Amino acid sequence: MGLKTPLYDSHVKLGAKIVDFGGWDMPLHYGSQIDEHHAVRKDAGMFDVSHMCIVDLTGDRVREFLRYLLANDVGRLKTIGKALYSCMLLPNGGVIDDLIVYFMSQTWFRLVVNAGTRDKDLVWIRKEAVQFGVNAVERKELAMIAVQGPNARRKAANLLYPEQQAAVLELKSFCGTSFGSWFIARTGYTGEDGFEIMLPATDAADCWQRLLAQEVQPAGLGARDTLRLEAGMNLYGNDMDENYHPLESGLEWTVAFDPAERDFVGRAALERAQREGGKELVGLLLEERGVLRSHQKVQLNEAASNDLTGEVTSGTFSPTLNRSIALARLPKTLEHSVLVDIRGKLHAARIVKPPFVRHGKPLIDIRKES
Amino acid sequence: MSNNIPADLKYTKSHEWVRQTQNGALEIGITDHAQSALGDLVFVEVPDVGRALAAGETCAVVESVKAASDVYCPLAGKVVANNVALSSKPELLNEDPYGAGWLFRLEADASADMKSLMSPALYRTFLAEESK
């Protein structure tokens, strides 16, 4: 028996197929993960993400602390409610975790970190926080529901009072607002518009039920994975971990090297890595039938030597493109195509720039290039 | 978990089913349990017509969003028909595993032994054991 979120009984009632996910009993799907995927792309779907870890950081020097702790620069957060995606690095540049940080008040920032990394994250954060007098509290009493899709915001807003509706519908991308102990942000992990709602665990089942009444489709971890991969978003543990730095993980855009005087954990290592080059994370589109899956070997040409090989870090079947797509870590190359070893046979795949799909629209032309 | 086990079919431990058709050929597919465990199927590869297969030989691949899985030929014989509809509509296998989702038809060799297959009751017991 694993850990259960406050919505576990709701999932079981809906006939979810429950699987173990990092020690949590989570819904994989509620019947068809492909139908759930399309519901999010075309209408609205909801995910129980209460297994993720919400950490509130408080203290007079909390901003200074986060500018040191995170590779992206919290100094960019000027208005209350604004959010930022960032990596938290080891001194050698390896990625401890990726997270979203919300600016709640001058003395309070909120982090949302991955479920599988919560323990090591909390140890690391608390160790570093001491010298800044910052306090880190895990908000175990909160649940989190992600409502995603082109109709997600409108349907979710229907749960609120009229004056609250206006406030959440006015939220800009990557901004959030509080209503008492609820916090609603226009963020997500699907490549669609939508909200992530943090709320007291005791309100979660009722909120879920009311979203069902708005015809929001429950969606499981299966659809969450195909959606995020189509959106070109990394999954911690697959596409990055402590063995690779952000520049090898397609996350250079999340590292704020400016201003030059900001010293953050991992900075020196990343500056060295910038000079040295190395591997990079690319998107792959399989030109043939079959499905790319993590750990498949990738070769840059027919007679690949070891320094010309890489590996699929996440692969799946894309329901929107009706093709297989992947993220893969490869030596830097000018090639446009690679060969992937799928069950002992080499298959051609095209190197593409993620995202593959955004806001319901394919961004990759799947027709074969001549 | 879906566990529809029709009474008129025979079964294997690797979750294939076998139906004796009126013209003597054997129709072969994967069970409701198997399709449910795999989840949404996205690719199905069936054996070519005319191919000779040994009992237990890998003869088809069913690939879901989650995983690729081999299908093993339950009995020795020659492929006389395959379900081409599955290449464009793999979801037929999820929707109707014992009907529109059939994989191929086999003309069994004289040596093929139907008694090597499991009855519905035995397959049900086997599934119950397996899920323990």
XYZ file of C-alpha atoms in Angstrom:
502
model
C 0.000 0.000 0.000
C 1.383 3.310 -1.070
C 0.787 6.907 -0.034
C -2.614 8.285 -0.990
C -3.658 11.780 -1.982
C -6.903 13.302 -0.605
C -8.466 12.411 -4.005
C -7.631 8.687 -3.917
C -11.222 7.632 -3.179
C -12.486 9.906 -5.982
C -10.178 8.122 -8.457
C -11.274 4.670 -7.332
C -14.924 5.691 -7.609
C -14.281 6.756 -11.224
C -12.777 3.336 -12.027
C -9.203 4.573 -12.352
C -6.407 2.134 -12.957
C -4.153 2.841 -9.973
C -0.387 2.413 -10.227
C 2.562 3.023 -7.941
C 4.331 6.293 -8.772
C 7.320 7.008 -6.552
C 5.562 5.435 -3.576
C 2.179 7.079 -4.320
C -0.967 5.246 -5.445
C -1.903 7.381 -8.454
C -4.376 7.073 -11.351
C -2.714 5.959 -14.621
C -5.940 6.429 -16.572
C -9.705 6.246 -16.118
C -10.357 4.068 -19.186
C -8.417 5.470 -22.133
C -5.359 7.660 -21.729
C -5.580 8.677 -25.397
C -9.142 9.951 -24.932
C -7.958 11.853 -21.835
C -5.087 13.335 -23.851
C -7.433 14.591 -26.577
C -9.842 15.991 -23.971
C -7.054 18.208 -22.635
C -5.985 19.336 -26.122
C -9.539 20.078 -27.265
C -11.626 20.896 -24.171
C -10.599 20.526 -20.524
C -9.063 17.839 -18.349
C -8.003 17.659 -14.701
C -5.116 15.968 -12.949
C -4.621 15.170 -9.304
C -1.112 16.458 -8.633
C -1.422 16.450 -4.843
C 1.565 14.106 -4.621
C 3.789 17.039 -5.567
C 5.475 18.845 -2.734
C 4.542 22.419 -1.810
C 7.176 24.186 0.297
C 6.685 27.645 1.752
C 9.842 29.653 2.393
C 9.655 32.614 4.741
C 12.097 35.115 6.112
C 13.316 38.674 5.598
C 16.126 37.453 3.289
C 14.062 34.910 1.355
C 14.542 36.630 -2.026
C 18.292 36.856 -1.495
C 18.313 33.169 -0.526
C 16.472 32.064 -3.683
C 18.708 34.179 -5.901
C 21.542 32.060 -4.478
C 19.723 28.690 -4.446
C 18.195 28.686 -7.952
C 19.732 28.844 -11.439
C 16.974 31.105 -12.718
C 16.807 34.577 -11.178
C 14.001 35.231 -8.707
C 14.979 38.896 -9.065
C 12.835 38.764 -12.222
C 9.698 38.350 -10.088
C 8.471 41.917 -9.590
C 4.758 41.522 -8.891
C 3.044 39.453 -6.204
C 1.711 36.155 -7.591
C 4.249 35.920 -10.411
C 5.842 32.487 -11.034
C 9.170 31.311 -12.442
C 10.412 27.900 -13.631
C 13.901 27.024 -12.431
C 16.411 24.286 -11.790
C 18.001 23.798 -8.377
C 21.595 22.722 -8.914
C 24.443 21.003 -7.133
C 27.738 22.908 -7.047
C 28.915 20.682 -9.949
C 25.924 21.784 -12.043
C 23.952 18.537 -11.744
C 20.192 19.091 -11.462
C 18.818 18.317 -7.968
C 15.294 19.118 -9.154
C 13.231 21.376 -11.374
C 10.530 23.462 -9.742
C 8.174 26.394 -9.963
C 8.643 29.273 -7.531
C 5.819 31.723 -6.750
C 6.299 35.194 -5.300
C 3.678 35.322 -2.522
C 4.904 38.346 -0.525
C 8.148 40.186 0.237
C 8.925 37.652 2.976
C 7.233 34.542 1.506
C 7.937 32.486 -1.633
C 6.278 29.162 -2.469
C 8.052 26.299 -4.243
C 6.391 23.336 -5.941
C 8.901 20.496 -6.315
C 8.616 16.933 -7.617
C 7.105 14.158 -5.511
C 9.976 11.726 -5.980
C 12.626 14.217 -4.908
C 10.864 15.839 -1.917
C 13.083 14.337 0.784
C 16.443 15.222 -0.756
C 15.071 18.627 -1.836
C 13.948 19.507 1.685
C 17.275 18.434 3.170
C 19.176 20.523 0.602
C 16.948 23.587 0.907
C 17.020 23.590 4.714
C 20.788 23.142 4.798
C 21.331 26.125 2.481
C 18.589 28.221 4.141
C 20.237 28.349 7.555
C 22.796 31.021 6.643
C 19.950 33.242 5.326
C 17.677 32.718 8.323
C 14.985 31.342 6.006
C 12.410 28.858 7.242
C 11.118 26.025 4.963
C 7.759 24.441 5.738
C 6.221 21.605 3.727
C 2.480 22.263 3.256
C 1.240 18.696 3.597
C -2.265 19.912 4.381
C -2.646 21.277 0.831
C -3.842 19.358 -2.235
C -3.280 20.376 -5.852
C -5.460 19.974 -8.938
C -4.306 20.973 -12.435
C -7.141 21.932 -14.800
C -5.814 22.148 -18.349
C -7.142 22.716 -21.850
C -8.634 25.473 -24.018
C -11.849 25.518 -21.930
C -10.150 24.812 -18.599
C -10.013 28.338 -17.222
C -13.635 29.093 -18.011
C -14.869 25.813 -16.496
C -12.708 26.126 -13.388
C -13.752 29.761 -12.859
C -17.376 28.610 -12.654
C -16.543 27.146 -9.246
C -15.763 30.574 -7.821
C -17.700 33.617 -6.622
C -18.284 36.265 -9.320
C -15.644 38.702 -8.032
C -13.119 35.833 -7.779
C -13.995 34.696 -11.315
C -13.052 38.075 -12.705
C -9.742 38.016 -10.827
C -8.654 34.542 -12.025
C -9.768 35.096 -15.620
C -7.619 38.239 -15.700
C -4.512 36.351 -14.567
C -1.695 36.503 -17.070
C 0.341 33.424 -17.953
C 2.589 32.322 -15.063
C 0.713 34.450 -12.523
C -1.349 33.395 -9.535
C -3.631 34.826 -6.888
C -4.836 33.801 -3.419
C -8.365 33.476 -2.050
C -7.991 32.657 1.638
C -6.170 29.326 1.768
C -6.703 28.683 -1.966
C -4.025 29.692 -4.465
C -4.837 29.606 -8.188
C -2.108 30.056 -10.808
C -2.167 30.100 -14.596
C 0.521 27.429 -14.924
C 0.660 23.805 -16.052
C 2.534 20.914 -17.594
C 0.588 20.145 -20.760
C 1.279 22.902 -23.306
C -2.314 24.091 -22.908
C -3.782 27.041 -21.075
C -5.196 26.339 -17.628
C -4.869 26.630 -13.880
C -3.087 24.832 -11.119
C -5.189 25.056 -7.974
C -3.629 24.613 -4.538
C -6.281 24.162 -1.885
C -6.816 22.634 1.552
C -6.887 18.818 1.322
C -10.285 18.918 3.019
C -11.711 20.899 0.044
C -10.151 18.686 -2.652
C -12.816 15.989 -3.130
C -15.588 18.606 -3.292
C -13.641 20.709 -5.816
C -12.975 17.594 -7.949
C -16.676 16.726 -7.869
C -17.680 20.222 -8.934
C -15.166 20.145 -11.801
C -16.703 16.821 -12.897
C -20.080 18.564 -12.930
C -18.522 21.152 -15.290
C -17.642 18.226 -17.599
C -13.930 18.466 -16.992
C -12.412 15.092 -17.983
C -10.368 13.356 -15.253
C -6.958 12.507 -16.697
C -4.236 10.264 -15.293
C -0.466 10.080 -15.276
C -0.498 8.389 -18.704
C -2.058 11.393 -20.434
C 0.048 13.753 -18.321
C 3.181 12.149 -19.757
C 2.096 12.239 -23.435
C 0.893 15.840 -23.030
C 4.071 17.129 -21.410
C 6.265 15.338 -23.940
C 4.299 16.785 -26.877
C 4.776 20.162 -25.180
C 8.546 19.511 -25.073
C 8.684 19.673 -21.279
C 11.285 17.691 -19.358
C 10.481 15.074 -16.746
C 12.849 14.941 -13.799
C 14.543 11.536 -13.550
C 14.127 10.930 -17.287
C 15.355 14.007 -19.116
C 17.525 15.467 -16.393
C 19.014 14.401 -13.108
C 22.094 14.964 -10.968
C 24.372 13.464 -13.653
C 23.670 16.191 -16.211
C 23.660 19.975 -16.049
C 20.868 22.120 -17.523
C 22.859 22.950 -20.678
C 22.833 19.211 -21.529
C 19.151 18.972 -20.680
C 17.590 21.548 -23.001
C 17.254 23.977 -20.094
C 19.786 26.675 -20.972
C 16.849 29.122 -21.257
C 16.149 28.657 -17.540
C 19.659 29.629 -16.431
C 20.048 33.356 -15.773
C 23.737 34.182 -16.295
C 22.846 37.877 -16.150
C 23.485 39.806 -14.000
C 27.071 38.536 -13.902
C 27.516 39.419 -10.215
C 24.722 37.077 -9.057
C 26.400 34.059 -7.477
C 24.169 30.974 -7.552
C 24.891 27.352 -6.702
C 26.380 25.696 -9.793
C 27.286 28.908 -11.615
C 31.025 28.254 -11.908
C 30.422 24.713 -13.186
C 27.960 25.934 -15.833
C 30.343 28.641 -17.039
C 32.991 25.962 -17.483
C 30.503 23.711 -19.290
C 29.556 26.570 -21.620
C 33.154 26.774 -22.802
C 33.565 23.002 -23.145
C 30.461 22.073 -25.145
C 29.206 18.507 -24.689
C 25.891 16.831 -25.203
C 22.512 18.375 -25.853
C 18.880 17.378 -25.505
C 16.972 17.333 -28.807
C 13.535 16.336 -30.025
C 13.096 13.281 -32.255
C 10.277 12.407 -34.639
C 10.212 8.771 -35.729
C 9.848 8.581 -39.515
C 8.429 5.051 -39.417
C 5.991 2.939 -37.442
C 6.959 2.005 -33.918
C 7.355 3.762 -30.606
C 10.450 5.484 -29.220
C 10.993 4.689 -25.557
C 13.453 5.845 -22.906
C 16.917 4.219 -22.897
C 16.830 3.223 -26.578
C 20.256 3.823 -28.154
C 20.602 6.552 -30.763
C 23.349 6.650 -33.434
C 24.335 9.644 -35.519
C 25.197 7.433 -38.498
C 25.287 3.791 -39.666
C 28.729 2.970 -38.316
C 28.461 4.688 -35.002
C 31.445 4.796 -32.721
C 30.816 5.349 -29.043
C 31.418 9.087 -29.181
C 28.658 9.371 -31.783
C 25.900 7.736 -29.782
C 23.233 8.988 -27.445
C 20.107 7.802 -25.738
C 16.373 8.450 -25.753
C 15.506 10.036 -22.400
C 11.700 10.088 -22.875
C 9.777 8.551 -25.744
C 6.140 7.975 -26.436
C 3.404 7.806 -29.016
C 2.036 11.279 -29.705
C -1.751 11.088 -29.964
C -1.895 14.540 -31.606
C 0.683 13.781 -34.330
C -0.230 10.095 -34.566
C 3.523 9.410 -34.590
C 6.160 8.547 -32.087
C 8.168 11.405 -30.555
C 11.002 11.591 -28.064
C 13.564 13.665 -26.264
C 17.108 12.319 -26.649
C 20.519 13.320 -25.316
C 23.056 13.331 -28.171
C 26.532 14.625 -28.888
C 26.186 18.054 -30.524
C 25.686 17.510 -34.241
C 24.788 19.238 -37.486
C 22.968 16.110 -38.714
C 19.226 16.311 -39.356
C 18.465 12.671 -38.743
C 19.610 9.789 -36.562
C 19.095 6.043 -36.241
C 17.360 4.616 -33.177
C 17.698 1.014 -32.049
C 14.150 -0.204 -31.435
C 14.018 -3.796 -30.331
C 17.160 -4.680 -32.269
C 16.351 -2.855 -35.514
C 17.566 0.582 -36.599
C 14.836 3.091 -37.442
C 15.252 6.578 -38.910
C 14.218 9.550 -36.773
C 14.375 13.245 -37.581
C 15.955 15.759 -35.201
C 13.412 18.488 -34.448
C 13.112 21.396 -32.084
C 10.523 20.897 -29.326
C 7.739 21.663 -28.555
C 5.973 19.221 -30.864
C 2.490 20.524 -30.026
C 1.261 23.687 -28.347
C -2.250 25.016 -27.712
C -3.803 22.118 -29.593
C -1.744 22.715 -32.755
C 1.042 20.522 -34.197
C 4.263 22.534 -34.553
C 6.114 19.804 -36.452
C 5.396 18.877 -40.061
C 5.251 15.083 -39.930
C 5.492 14.684 -43.723
C 8.763 13.125 -44.749
C 11.384 15.658 -45.784
C 12.585 15.125 -49.369
C -9.550 -5.006 -14.635
C -11.488 -6.404 -17.624
C -11.828 -10.138 -17.476
C -14.181 -11.209 -20.212
C -13.371 -14.866 -21.031
C -15.725 -16.253 -23.706
C -16.712 -19.894 -23.153
C -16.223 -21.016 -26.771
C -12.488 -20.194 -27.034
C -9.193 -21.776 -25.960
C -6.390 -19.834 -24.250
C -2.613 -19.708 -23.711
C -0.502 -18.671 -20.742
C 0.801 -15.769 -22.825
C -2.785 -14.436 -23.135
C -3.640 -15.389 -26.709
C -7.048 -16.834 -27.554
C -7.857 -19.413 -30.281
C -11.205 -19.853 -32.028
C -12.082 -22.813 -34.240
C -13.876 -21.342 -37.281
C -16.415 -23.203 -39.413
C -14.027 -23.777 -42.324
C -11.473 -25.385 -40.022
C -9.029 -22.473 -39.769
C -8.040 -21.177 -36.335
C -8.601 -17.513 -35.531
C -6.127 -16.009 -33.073
C -6.079 -12.838 -31.001
C -5.116 -11.538 -27.561
C -7.430 -11.674 -24.559
C -9.437 -8.941 -22.935
C -7.126 -9.211 -19.933
C -4.085 -8.638 -22.185
C -5.509 -5.596 -23.989
C -6.596 -4.080 -20.704
C -3.162 -4.585 -19.145
C -1.457 -3.026 -22.179
C -3.710 0.033 -22.319
C -4.440 2.006 -25.504
C -2.864 0.202 -28.451
C -1.136 2.378 -31.033
C 0.560 -0.109 -33.385
C -0.223 -3.690 -34.311
C 2.012 -5.776 -36.565
C 0.414 -8.991 -37.879
C 2.193 -11.906 -39.650
C 2.150 -12.069 -43.476
C -0.217 -14.479 -45.188
C 1.616 -17.671 -46.189
C 4.115 -17.508 -43.327
C 4.733 -20.849 -41.587
C 4.822 -20.564 -37.808
C 6.005 -22.930 -35.098
C 4.129 -23.255 -31.818
C 5.455 -20.590 -29.434
C 7.096 -18.563 -32.215
C 6.935 -14.751 -32.018
C 4.456 -13.880 -34.741
C 2.992 -10.450 -34.030
C 3.733 -7.299 -32.035
C 1.140 -5.271 -30.179
C 2.397 -1.907 -28.998
C 0.525 0.312 -26.596
C 1.274 3.791 -25.317
C 2.925 2.009 -22.402
C 4.883 -0.913 -23.872
C 5.576 -3.200 -26.813
C 4.583 -6.819 -26.370
C 5.183 -9.927 -28.493
C 2.393 -12.274 -29.491
C 3.284 -15.974 -29.591
C 1.708 -18.400 -32.040
C -0.356 -20.851 -29.973
C -0.043 -23.755 -32.425
C 2.072 -24.680 -35.467
C 0.590 -23.828 -38.848
C 0.445 -21.531 -41.842
C -1.046 -18.027 -41.828
C -4.065 -17.914 -44.193
C -5.428 -14.457 -43.323
C -4.461 -11.402 -41.270
C -6.432 -8.472 -39.950
C -5.222 -5.543 -42.073
C -7.760 -3.195 -40.454
C -5.586 -3.129 -37.328
C -2.787 -1.216 -39.060
C -4.973 1.879 -39.389
C -7.276 1.185 -36.436
C -5.267 -0.471 -33.643
C -7.944 0.626 -31.178
C -10.189 -2.163 -32.553
C -8.114 -4.464 -30.388
C -9.036 -2.521 -27.248
C -12.669 -2.155 -28.206
C -13.384 -5.695 -29.390
C -10.517 -8.091 -28.581
C -12.531 -11.232 -29.412
C -14.186 -9.847 -32.568
C -12.984 -7.006 -34.807
C -9.634 -7.100 -32.987
C -8.619 -10.614 -34.184
C -4.985 -10.804 -35.361
C -4.657 -13.632 -37.902
C -6.060 -16.994 -39.058
C -3.986 -20.128 -39.121
C -4.291 -23.430 -40.965
C -2.954 -25.707 -38.252
C -0.409 -28.427 -38.991
C -1.555 -32.020 -38.557
C 0.734 -32.219 -35.539
C -0.935 -29.232 -33.814
C -2.494 -30.285 -30.518
C -5.528 -28.289 -29.382
C -5.259 -30.067 -26.033
C -2.105 -28.083 -25.303
C -4.353 -25.016 -24.870
C -6.281 -23.968 -21.766
C -10.045 -24.151 -21.336
C -11.863 -20.947 -20.277
C -12.094 -22.280 -16.716
C -8.373 -23.057 -16.601
C -7.485 -19.644 -18.032
C -9.649 -17.944 -15.418
C -7.834 -19.851 -12.667
C -4.497 -19.000 -14.296
C -5.346 -15.259 -14.273
C -6.407 -15.433 -10.636
C -3.101 -17.134 -9.737
C -1.106 -14.635 -11.768
C -2.665 -11.615 -10.055
C -1.834 -12.917 -6.560
